[in-house]
PDB file of C-alpha atoms in Angstrom:
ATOM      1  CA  UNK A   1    -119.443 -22.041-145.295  1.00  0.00           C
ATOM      2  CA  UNK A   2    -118.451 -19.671-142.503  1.00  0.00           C
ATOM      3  CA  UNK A   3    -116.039 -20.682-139.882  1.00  0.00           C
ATOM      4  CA  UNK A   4    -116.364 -20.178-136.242  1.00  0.00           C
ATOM      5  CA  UNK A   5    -114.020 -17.652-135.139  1.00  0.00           C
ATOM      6  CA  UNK A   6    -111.385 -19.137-132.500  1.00  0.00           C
ATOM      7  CA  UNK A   7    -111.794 -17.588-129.160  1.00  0.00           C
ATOM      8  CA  UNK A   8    -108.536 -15.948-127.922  1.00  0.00           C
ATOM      9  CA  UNK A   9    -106.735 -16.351-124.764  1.00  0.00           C
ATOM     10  CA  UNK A  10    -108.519 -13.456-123.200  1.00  0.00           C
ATOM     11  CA  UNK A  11    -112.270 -14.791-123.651  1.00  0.00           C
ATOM     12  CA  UNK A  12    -110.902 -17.865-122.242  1.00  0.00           C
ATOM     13  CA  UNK A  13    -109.586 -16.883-119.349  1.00  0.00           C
ATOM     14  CA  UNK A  14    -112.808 -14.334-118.948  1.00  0.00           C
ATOM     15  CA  UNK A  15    -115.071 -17.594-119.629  1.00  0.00           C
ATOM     16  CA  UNK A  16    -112.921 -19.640-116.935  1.00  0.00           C
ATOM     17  CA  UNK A  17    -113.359 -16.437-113.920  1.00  0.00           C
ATOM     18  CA  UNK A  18    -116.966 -16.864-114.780  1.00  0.00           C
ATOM     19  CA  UNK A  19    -117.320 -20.191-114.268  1.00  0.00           C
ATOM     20  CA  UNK A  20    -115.350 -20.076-110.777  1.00  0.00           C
ATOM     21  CA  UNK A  21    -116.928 -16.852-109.856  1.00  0.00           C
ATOM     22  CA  UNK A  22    -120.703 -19.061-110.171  1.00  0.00           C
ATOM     23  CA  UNK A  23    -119.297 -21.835-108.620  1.00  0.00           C
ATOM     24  CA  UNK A  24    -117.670 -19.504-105.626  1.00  0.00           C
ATOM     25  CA  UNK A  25    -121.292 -17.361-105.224  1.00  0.00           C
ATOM     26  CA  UNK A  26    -123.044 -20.878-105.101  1.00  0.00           C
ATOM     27  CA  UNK A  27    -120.638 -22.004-101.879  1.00  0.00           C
ATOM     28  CA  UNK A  28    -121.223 -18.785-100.318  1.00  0.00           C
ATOM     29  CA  UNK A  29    -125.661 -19.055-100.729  1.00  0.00           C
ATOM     30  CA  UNK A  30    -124.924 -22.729 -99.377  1.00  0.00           C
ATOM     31  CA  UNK A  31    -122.820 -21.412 -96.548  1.00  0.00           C
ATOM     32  CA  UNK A  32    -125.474 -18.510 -95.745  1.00  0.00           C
ATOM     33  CA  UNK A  33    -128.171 -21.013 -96.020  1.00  0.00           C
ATOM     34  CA  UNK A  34    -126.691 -24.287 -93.992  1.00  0.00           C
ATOM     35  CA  UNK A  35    -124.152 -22.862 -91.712  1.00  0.00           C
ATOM     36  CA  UNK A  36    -120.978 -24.113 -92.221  1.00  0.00           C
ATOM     37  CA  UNK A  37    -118.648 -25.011 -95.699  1.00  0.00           C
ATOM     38  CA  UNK A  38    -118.379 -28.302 -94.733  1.00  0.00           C
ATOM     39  CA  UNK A  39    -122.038 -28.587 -93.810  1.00  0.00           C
ATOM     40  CA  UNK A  40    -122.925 -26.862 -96.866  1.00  0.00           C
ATOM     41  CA  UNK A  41    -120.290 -29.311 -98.908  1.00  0.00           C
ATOM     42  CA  UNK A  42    -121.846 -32.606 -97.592  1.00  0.00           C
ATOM     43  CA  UNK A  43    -125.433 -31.450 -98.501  1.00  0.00           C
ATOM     44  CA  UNK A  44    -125.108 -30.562-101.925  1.00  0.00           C
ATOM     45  CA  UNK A  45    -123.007 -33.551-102.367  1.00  0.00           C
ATOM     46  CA  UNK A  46    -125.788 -35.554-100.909  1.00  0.00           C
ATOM     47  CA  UNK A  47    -128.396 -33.518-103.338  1.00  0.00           C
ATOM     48  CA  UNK A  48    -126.220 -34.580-106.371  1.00  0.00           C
ATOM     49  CA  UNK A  49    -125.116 -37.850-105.426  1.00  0.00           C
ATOM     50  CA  UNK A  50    -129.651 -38.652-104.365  1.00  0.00           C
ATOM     51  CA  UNK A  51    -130.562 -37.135-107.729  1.00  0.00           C
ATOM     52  CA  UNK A  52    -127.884 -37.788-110.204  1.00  0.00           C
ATOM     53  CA  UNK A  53    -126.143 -40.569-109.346  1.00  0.00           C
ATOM     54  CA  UNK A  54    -127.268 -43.503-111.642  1.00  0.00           C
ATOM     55  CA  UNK A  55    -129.052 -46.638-109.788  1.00  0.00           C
ATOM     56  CA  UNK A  56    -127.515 -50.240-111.077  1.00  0.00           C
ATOM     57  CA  UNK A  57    -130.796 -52.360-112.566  1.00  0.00           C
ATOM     58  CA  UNK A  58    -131.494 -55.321-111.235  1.00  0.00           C
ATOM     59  CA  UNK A  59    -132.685 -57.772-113.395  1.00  0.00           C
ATOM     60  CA  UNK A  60    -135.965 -59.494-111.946  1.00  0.00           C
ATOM     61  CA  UNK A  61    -135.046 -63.080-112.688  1.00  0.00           C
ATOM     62  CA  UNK A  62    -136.502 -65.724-110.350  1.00  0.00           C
ATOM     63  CA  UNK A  63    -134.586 -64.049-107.579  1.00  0.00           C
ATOM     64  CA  UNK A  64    -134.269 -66.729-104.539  1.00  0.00           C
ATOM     65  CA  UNK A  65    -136.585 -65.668-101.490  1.00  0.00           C
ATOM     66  CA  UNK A  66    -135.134 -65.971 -98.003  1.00  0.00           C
ATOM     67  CA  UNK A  67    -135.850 -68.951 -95.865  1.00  0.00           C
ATOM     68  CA  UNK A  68    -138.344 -68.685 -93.217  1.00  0.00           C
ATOM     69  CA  UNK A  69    -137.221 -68.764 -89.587  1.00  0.00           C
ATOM     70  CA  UNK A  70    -137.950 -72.463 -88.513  1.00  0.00           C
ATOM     71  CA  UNK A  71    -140.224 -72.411 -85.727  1.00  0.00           C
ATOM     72  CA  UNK A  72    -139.730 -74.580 -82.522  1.00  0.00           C
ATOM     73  CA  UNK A  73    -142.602 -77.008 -81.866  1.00  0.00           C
ATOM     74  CA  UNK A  74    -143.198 -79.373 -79.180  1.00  0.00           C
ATOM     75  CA  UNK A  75    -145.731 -81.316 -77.622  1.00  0.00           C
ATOM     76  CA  UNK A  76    -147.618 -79.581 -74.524  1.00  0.00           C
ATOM     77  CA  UNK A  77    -146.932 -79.969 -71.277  1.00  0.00           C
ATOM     78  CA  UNK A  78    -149.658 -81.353 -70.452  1.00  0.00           C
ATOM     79  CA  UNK A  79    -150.600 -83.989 -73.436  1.00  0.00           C
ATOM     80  CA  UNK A  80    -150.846 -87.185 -73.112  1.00  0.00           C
ATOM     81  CA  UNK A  81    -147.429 -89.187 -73.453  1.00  0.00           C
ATOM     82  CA  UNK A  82    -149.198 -92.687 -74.665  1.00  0.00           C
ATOM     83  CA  UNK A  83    -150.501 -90.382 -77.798  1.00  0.00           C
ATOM     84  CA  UNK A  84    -146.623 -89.247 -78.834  1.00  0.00           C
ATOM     85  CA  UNK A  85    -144.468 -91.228 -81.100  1.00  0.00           C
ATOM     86  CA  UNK A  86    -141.069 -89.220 -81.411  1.00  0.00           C
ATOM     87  CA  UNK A  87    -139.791 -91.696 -84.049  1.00  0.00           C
ATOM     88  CA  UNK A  88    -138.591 -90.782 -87.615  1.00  0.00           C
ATOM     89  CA  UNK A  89    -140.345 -93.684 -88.852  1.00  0.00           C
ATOM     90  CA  UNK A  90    -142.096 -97.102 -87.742  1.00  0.00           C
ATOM     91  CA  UNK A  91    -145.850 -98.620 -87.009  1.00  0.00           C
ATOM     92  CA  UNK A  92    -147.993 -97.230 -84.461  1.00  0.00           C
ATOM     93  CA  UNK A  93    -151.473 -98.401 -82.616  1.00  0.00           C
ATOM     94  CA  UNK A  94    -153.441 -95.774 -81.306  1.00  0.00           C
ATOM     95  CA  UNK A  95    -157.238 -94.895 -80.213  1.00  0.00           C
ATOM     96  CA  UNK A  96    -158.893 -91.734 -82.156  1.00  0.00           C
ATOM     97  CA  UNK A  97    -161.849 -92.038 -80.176  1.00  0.00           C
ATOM     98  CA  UNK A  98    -159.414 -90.581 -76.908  1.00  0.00           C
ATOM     99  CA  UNK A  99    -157.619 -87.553 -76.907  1.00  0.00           C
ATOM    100  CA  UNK A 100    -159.727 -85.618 -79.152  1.00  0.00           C
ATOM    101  CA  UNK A 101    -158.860 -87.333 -82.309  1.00  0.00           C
ATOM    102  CA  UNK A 102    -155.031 -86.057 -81.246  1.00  0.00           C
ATOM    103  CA  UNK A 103    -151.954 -87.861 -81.844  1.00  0.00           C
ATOM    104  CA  UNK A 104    -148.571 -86.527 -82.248  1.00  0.00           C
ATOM    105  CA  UNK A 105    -145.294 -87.681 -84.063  1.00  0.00           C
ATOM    106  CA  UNK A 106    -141.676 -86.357 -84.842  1.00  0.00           C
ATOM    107  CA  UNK A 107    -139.863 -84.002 -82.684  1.00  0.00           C
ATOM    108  CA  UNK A 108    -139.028 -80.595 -84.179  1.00  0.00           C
ATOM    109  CA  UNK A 109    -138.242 -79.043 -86.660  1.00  0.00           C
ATOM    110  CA  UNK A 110    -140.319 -82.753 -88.281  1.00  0.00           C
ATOM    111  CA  UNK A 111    -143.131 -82.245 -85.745  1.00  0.00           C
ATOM    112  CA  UNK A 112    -147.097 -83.144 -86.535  1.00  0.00           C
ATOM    113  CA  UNK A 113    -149.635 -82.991 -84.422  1.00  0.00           C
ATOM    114  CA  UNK A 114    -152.282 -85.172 -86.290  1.00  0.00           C
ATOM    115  CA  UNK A 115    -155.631 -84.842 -85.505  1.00  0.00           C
ATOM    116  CA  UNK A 116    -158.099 -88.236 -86.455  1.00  0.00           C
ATOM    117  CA  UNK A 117    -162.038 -88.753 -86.658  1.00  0.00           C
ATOM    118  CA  UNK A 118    -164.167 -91.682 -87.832  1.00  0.00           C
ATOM    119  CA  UNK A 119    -165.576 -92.203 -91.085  1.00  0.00           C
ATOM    120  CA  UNK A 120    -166.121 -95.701 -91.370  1.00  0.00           C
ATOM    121  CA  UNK A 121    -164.587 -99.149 -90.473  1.00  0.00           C
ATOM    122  CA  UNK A 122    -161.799 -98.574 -93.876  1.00  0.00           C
ATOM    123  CA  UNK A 123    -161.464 -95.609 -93.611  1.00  0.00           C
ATOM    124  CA  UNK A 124    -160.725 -92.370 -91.348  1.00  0.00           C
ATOM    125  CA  UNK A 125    -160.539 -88.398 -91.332  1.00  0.00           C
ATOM    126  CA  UNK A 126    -157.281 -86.794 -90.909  1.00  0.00           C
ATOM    127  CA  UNK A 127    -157.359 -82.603 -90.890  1.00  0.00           C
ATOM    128  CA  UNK A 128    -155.229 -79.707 -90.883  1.00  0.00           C
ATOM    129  CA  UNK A 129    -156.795 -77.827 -87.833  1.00  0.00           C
ATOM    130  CA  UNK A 130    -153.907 -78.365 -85.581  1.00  0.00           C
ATOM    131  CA  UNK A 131    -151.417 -75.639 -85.765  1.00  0.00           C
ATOM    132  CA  UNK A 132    -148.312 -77.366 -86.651  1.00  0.00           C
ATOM    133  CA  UNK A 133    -150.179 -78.900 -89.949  1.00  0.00           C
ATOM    134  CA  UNK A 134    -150.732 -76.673 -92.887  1.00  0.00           C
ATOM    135  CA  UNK A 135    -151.790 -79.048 -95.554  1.00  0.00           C
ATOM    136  CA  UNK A 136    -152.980 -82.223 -95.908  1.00  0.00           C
ATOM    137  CA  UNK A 137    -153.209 -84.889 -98.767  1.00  0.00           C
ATOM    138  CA  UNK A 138    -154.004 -88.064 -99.993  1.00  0.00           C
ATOM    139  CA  UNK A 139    -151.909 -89.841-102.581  1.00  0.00           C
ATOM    140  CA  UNK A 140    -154.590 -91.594-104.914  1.00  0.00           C
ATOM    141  CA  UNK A 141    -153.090 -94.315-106.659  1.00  0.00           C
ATOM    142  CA  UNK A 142    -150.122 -95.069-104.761  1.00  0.00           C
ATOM    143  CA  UNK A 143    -149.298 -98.093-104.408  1.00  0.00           C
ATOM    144  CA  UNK A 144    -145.672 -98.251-102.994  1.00  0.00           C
ATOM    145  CA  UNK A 145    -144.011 -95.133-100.773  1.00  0.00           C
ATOM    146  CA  UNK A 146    -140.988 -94.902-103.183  1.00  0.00           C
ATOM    147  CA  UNK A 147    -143.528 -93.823-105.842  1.00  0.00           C
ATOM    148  CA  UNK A 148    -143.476 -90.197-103.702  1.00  0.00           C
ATOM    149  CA  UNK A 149    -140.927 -88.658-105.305  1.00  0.00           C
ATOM    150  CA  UNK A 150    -142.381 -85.247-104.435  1.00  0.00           C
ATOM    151  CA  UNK A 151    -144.746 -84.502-101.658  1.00  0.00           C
ATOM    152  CA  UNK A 152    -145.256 -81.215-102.675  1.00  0.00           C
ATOM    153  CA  UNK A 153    -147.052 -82.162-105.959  1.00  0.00           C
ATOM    154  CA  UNK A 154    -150.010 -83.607-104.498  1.00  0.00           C
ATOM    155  CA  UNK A 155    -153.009 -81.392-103.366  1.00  0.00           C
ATOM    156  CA  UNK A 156    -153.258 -80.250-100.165  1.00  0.00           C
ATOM    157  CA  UNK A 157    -156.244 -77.627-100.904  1.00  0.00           C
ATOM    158  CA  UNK A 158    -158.637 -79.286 -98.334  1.00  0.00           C
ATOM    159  CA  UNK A 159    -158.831 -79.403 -94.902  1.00  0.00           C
ATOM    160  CA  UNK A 160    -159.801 -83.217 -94.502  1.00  0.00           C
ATOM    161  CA  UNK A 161    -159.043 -85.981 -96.280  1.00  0.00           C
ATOM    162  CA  UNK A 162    -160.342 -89.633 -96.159  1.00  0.00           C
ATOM    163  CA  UNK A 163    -158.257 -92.421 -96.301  1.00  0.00           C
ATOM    164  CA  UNK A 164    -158.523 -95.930 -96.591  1.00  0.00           C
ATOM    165  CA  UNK A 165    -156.741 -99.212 -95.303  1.00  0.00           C
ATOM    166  CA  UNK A 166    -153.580 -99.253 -97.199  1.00  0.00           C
ATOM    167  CA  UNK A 167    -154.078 -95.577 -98.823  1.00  0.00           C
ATOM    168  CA  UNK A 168    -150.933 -92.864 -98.164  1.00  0.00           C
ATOM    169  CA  UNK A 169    -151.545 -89.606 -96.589  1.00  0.00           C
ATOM    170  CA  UNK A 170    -149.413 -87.045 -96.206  1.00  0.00           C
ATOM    171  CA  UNK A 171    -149.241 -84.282 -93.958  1.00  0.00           C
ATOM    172  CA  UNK A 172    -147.100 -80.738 -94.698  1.00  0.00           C
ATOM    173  CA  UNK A 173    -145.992 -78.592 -90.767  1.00  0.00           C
ATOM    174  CA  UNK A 174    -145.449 -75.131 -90.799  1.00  0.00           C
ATOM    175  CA  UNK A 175    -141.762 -75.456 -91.452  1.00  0.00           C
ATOM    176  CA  UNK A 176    -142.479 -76.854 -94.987  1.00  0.00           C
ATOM    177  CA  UNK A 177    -141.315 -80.307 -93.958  1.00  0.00           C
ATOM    178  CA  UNK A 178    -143.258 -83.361 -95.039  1.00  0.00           C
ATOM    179  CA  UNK A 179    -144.775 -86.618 -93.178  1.00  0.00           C
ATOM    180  CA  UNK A 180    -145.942 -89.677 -95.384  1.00  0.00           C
ATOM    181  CA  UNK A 181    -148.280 -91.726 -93.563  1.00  0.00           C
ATOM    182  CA  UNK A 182    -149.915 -95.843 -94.507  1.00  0.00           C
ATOM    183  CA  UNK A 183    -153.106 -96.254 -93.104  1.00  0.00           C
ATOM    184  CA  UNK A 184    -152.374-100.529 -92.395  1.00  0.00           C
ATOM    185  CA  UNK A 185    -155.747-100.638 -90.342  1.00  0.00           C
ATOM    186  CA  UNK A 186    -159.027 -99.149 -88.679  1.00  0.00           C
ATOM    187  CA  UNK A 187    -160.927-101.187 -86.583  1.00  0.00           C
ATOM    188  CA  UNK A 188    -164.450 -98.884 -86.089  1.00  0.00           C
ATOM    189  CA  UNK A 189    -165.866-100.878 -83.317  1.00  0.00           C
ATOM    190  CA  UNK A 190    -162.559-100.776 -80.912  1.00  0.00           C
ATOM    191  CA  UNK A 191    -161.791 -96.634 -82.528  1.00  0.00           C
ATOM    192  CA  UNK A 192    -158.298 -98.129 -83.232  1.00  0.00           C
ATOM    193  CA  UNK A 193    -156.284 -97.387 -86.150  1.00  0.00           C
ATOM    194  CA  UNK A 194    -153.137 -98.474 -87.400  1.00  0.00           C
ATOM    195  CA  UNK A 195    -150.398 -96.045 -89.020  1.00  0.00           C
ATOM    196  CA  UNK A 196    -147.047 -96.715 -90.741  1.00  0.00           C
ATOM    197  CA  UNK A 197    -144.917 -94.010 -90.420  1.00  0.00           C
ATOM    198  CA  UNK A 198    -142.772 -94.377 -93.786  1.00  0.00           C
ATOM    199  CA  UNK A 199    -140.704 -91.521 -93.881  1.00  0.00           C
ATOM    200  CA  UNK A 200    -140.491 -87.334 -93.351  1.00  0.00           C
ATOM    201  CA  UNK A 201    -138.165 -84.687 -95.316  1.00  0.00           C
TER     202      UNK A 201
END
């Protein structure tokens, strides 16, 4: 086995010249080509640091997505005040046949415009074509509002659905919040129809 021969203190001290003397023609091409030392210092600083600095991972795990702004909505100036009902909950009366089918409850950010058609004298249409509404459902088999545990689980792919006397609806507004309506009554000959209001979130 042959053994490296040690370098003596001569080839070191040539080696370390060289190195500086690379290192020193390398600041002067930089100076030549940016301008300045310190101009040339922060851009090859900038050219290691972009291209050789190492990038932490980040692990793509379910990451949370920010909320959406919530948007302001109100009734128009305009619309018709006996076809509002600002309260969070409660039983209203109200005739589809007027208004264009239009009836509105809540107050932002919990605002729904509902908009109503006839379908028979059970049932009614309710749709999603208002702006404020986004999806619409109806909660088949429900029998009692605490059964709702989550609104969000029933299907809302549709753009009407038809309820009957007693049935739950529920509506989704563009702010993601929730409105779960009781049809109590539609009386076809006199367009009226009866809504209890259970709850919002």
């Amino acid at each position: 086995m042959t053994k490296t021969p040690k370098q003596n203190s001569y080839d070191r001290r040539l080696n370390w010249l060289k190195n500086k003397f690379a290192v020193i023609i390398l600041l002067a091409a930089a100076v030549i080509a940016f301008g300045s030392v310190t101009d040339s210092i922060d851009k090859i600083y900038g050219f290691f640091h972009k291209y050789f600095t190492s990038k932490p991972q980040v692990a793509e795990t379910g990451t949370a997505q920010p909320n959406p702004p919530v948007r302001k909505l109100s009734s128009p100036a305009n619309f018709n005040k006996t076809y509002i009902s600002t309260a969070s909950s409660g039983r209203v009366v109200f005739d589809y046949s007027n208004n264009n089918g239009l009836f509105i409850i809540g107050e932002s950010p919990y605002f729904f415009k509902t908009k109503w058609s006839k379908a028979s004298d059970r049932s009614i249409h309710v749709y999603n074509d208002p702006p404020s509404i986004v999806g619409v459902a109806l909660a088949k088999g429900v029998s009692d509002v605490s059964k709702i545990s989550d609104a969000a689980t029933f299907d809302m792919s549709s753009r009407t659905r038809t309820p009957q006397e007693n049935e739950y609806v529920i509506l989704k507004n563009v702010n993601g919040y929730f409105a779960v309506l009781q049809i109590v009554e539609v009386k076809d000959r006199t367009a009226l129809v009866q809504l209890n209001r259970c709850r919002n979130r």
